[in-house]
Tab-separated table of N, CA and C in Angstrom:
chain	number	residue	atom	x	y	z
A	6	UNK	N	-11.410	-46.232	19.100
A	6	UNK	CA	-11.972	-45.665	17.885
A	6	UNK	C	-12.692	-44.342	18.191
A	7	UNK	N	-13.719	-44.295	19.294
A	7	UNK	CA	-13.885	-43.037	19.548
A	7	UNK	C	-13.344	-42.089	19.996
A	8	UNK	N	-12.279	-42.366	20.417
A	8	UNK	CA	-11.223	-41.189	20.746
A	8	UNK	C	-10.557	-40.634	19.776
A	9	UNK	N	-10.249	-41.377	19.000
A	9	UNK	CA	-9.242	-40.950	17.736
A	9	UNK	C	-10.418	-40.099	16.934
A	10	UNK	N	-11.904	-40.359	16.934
A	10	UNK	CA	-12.645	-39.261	16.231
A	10	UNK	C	-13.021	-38.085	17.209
A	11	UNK	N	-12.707	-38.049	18.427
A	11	UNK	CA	-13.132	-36.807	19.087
A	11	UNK	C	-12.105	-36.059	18.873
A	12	UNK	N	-10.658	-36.793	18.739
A	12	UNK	CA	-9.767	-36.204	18.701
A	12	UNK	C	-9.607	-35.566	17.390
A	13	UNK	N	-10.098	-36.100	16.156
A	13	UNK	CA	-9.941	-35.150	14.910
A	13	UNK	C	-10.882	-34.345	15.102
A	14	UNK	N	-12.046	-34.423	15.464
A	14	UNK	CA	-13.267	-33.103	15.765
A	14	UNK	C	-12.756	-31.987	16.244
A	15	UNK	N	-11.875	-32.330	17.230
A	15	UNK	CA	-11.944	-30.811	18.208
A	15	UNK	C	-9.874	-30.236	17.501
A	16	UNK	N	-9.897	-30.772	16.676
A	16	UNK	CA	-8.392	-29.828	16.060
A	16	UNK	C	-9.188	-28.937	15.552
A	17	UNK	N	-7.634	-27.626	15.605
A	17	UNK	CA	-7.802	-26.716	14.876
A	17	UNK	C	-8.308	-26.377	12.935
A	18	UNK	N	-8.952	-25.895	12.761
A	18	UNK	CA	-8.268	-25.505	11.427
A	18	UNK	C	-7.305	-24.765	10.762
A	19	UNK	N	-7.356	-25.128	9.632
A	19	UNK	CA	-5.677	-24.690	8.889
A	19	UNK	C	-5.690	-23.069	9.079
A	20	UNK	N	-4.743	-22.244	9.635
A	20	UNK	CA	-4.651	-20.964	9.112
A	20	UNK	C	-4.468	-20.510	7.795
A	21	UNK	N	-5.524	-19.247	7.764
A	21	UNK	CA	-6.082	-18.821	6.297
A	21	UNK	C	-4.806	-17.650	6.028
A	22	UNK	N	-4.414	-17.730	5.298
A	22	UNK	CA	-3.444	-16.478	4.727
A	22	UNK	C	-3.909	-15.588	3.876
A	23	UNK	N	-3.621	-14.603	4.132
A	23	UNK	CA	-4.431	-12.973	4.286
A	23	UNK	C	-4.156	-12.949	2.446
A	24	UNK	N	-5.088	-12.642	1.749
A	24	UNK	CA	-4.862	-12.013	0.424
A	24	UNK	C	-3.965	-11.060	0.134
A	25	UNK	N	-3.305	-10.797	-0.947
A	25	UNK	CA	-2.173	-9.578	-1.194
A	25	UNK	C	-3.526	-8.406	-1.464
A	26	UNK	N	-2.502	-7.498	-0.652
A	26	UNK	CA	-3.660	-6.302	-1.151
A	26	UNK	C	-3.763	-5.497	-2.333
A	27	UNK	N	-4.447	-5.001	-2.437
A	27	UNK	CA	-4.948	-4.186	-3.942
A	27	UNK	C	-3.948	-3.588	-4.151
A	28	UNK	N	-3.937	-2.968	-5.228
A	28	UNK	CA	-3.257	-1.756	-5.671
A	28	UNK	C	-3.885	-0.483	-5.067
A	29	UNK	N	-3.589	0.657	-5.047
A	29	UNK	CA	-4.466	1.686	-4.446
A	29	UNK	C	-5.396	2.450	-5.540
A	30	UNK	N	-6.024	3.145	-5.375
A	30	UNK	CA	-6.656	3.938	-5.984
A	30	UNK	C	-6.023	4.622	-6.719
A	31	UNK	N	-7.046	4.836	-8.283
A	31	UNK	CA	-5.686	6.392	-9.128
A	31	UNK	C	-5.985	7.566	-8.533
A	32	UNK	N	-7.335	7.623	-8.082
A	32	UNK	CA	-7.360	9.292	-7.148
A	32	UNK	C	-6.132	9.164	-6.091
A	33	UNK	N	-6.103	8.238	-5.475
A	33	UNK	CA	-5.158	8.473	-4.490
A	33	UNK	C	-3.427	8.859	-4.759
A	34	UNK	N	-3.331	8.089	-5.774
A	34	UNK	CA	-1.652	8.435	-6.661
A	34	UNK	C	-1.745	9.642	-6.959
A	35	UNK	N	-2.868	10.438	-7.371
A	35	UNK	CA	-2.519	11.902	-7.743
A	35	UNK	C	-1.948	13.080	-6.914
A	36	UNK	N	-1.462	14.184	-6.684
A	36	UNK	CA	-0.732	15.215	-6.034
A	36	UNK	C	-2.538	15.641	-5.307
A	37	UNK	N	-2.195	15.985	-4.245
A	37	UNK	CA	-3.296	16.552	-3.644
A	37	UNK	C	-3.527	17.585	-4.008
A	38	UNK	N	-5.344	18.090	-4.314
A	38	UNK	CA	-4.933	19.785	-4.598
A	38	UNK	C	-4.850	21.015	-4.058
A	39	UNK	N	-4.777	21.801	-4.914
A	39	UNK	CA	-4.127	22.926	-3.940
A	39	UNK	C	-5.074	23.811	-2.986
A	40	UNK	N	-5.528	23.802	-2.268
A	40	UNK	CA	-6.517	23.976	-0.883
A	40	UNK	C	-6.170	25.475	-0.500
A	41	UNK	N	-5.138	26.270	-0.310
A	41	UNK	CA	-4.208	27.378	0.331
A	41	UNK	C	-4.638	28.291	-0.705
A	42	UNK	N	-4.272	28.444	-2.123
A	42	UNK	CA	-4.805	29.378	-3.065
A	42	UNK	C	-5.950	30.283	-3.010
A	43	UNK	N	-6.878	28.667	-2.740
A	43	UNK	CA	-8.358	30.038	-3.048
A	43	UNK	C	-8.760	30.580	-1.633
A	44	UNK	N	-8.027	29.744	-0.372
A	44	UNK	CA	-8.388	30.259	0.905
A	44	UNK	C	-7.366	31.550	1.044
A	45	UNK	N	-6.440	31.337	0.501
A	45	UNK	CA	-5.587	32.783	0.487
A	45	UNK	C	-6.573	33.875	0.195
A	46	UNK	N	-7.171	33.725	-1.051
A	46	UNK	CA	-7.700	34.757	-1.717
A	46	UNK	C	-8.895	35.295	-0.669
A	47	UNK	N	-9.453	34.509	-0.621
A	47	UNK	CA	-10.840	35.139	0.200
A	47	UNK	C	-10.472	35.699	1.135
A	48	UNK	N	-8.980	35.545	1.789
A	48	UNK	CA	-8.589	36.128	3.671
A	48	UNK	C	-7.824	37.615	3.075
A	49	UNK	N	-7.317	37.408	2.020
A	49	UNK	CA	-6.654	38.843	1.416
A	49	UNK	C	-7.713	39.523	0.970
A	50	UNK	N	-9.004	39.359	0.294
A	50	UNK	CA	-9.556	40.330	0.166
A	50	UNK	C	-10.656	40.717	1.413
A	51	UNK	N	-10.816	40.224	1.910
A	51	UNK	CA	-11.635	40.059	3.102
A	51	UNK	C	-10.755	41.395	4.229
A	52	UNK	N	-9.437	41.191	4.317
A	52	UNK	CA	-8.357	41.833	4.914
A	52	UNK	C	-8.368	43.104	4.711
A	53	UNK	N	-8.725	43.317	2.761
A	53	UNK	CA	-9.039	44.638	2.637
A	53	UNK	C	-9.679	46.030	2.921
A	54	UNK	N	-10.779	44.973	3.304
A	54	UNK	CA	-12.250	46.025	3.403
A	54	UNK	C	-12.191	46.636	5.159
């Protein structure tokens, strides 16, 4: 009798299965913005002088 309860004590437990993950973010679905434009501008006029 005491073996058969040491023996259920020391099993494993059940493996937990991972949740489905989220959906992503709506910022993230959007087009990235445009970064190059206004750094253009400042190196072209900057270029000028």
């Amino acid at each position: 009798m005491m073996l058969l309860l040491a023996s259920a004590g020391c099993s494993s437990p059940p493996a937990a299965t991972a949740p489905p993950r989220p959906a992503p973010s709506a910022w993230l679905m959007q087009p990235a913005p445009d970064l190059l434009t206004p750094l253009n501008g400042i190196i072209s006029l900057s270029e000028k002088e």
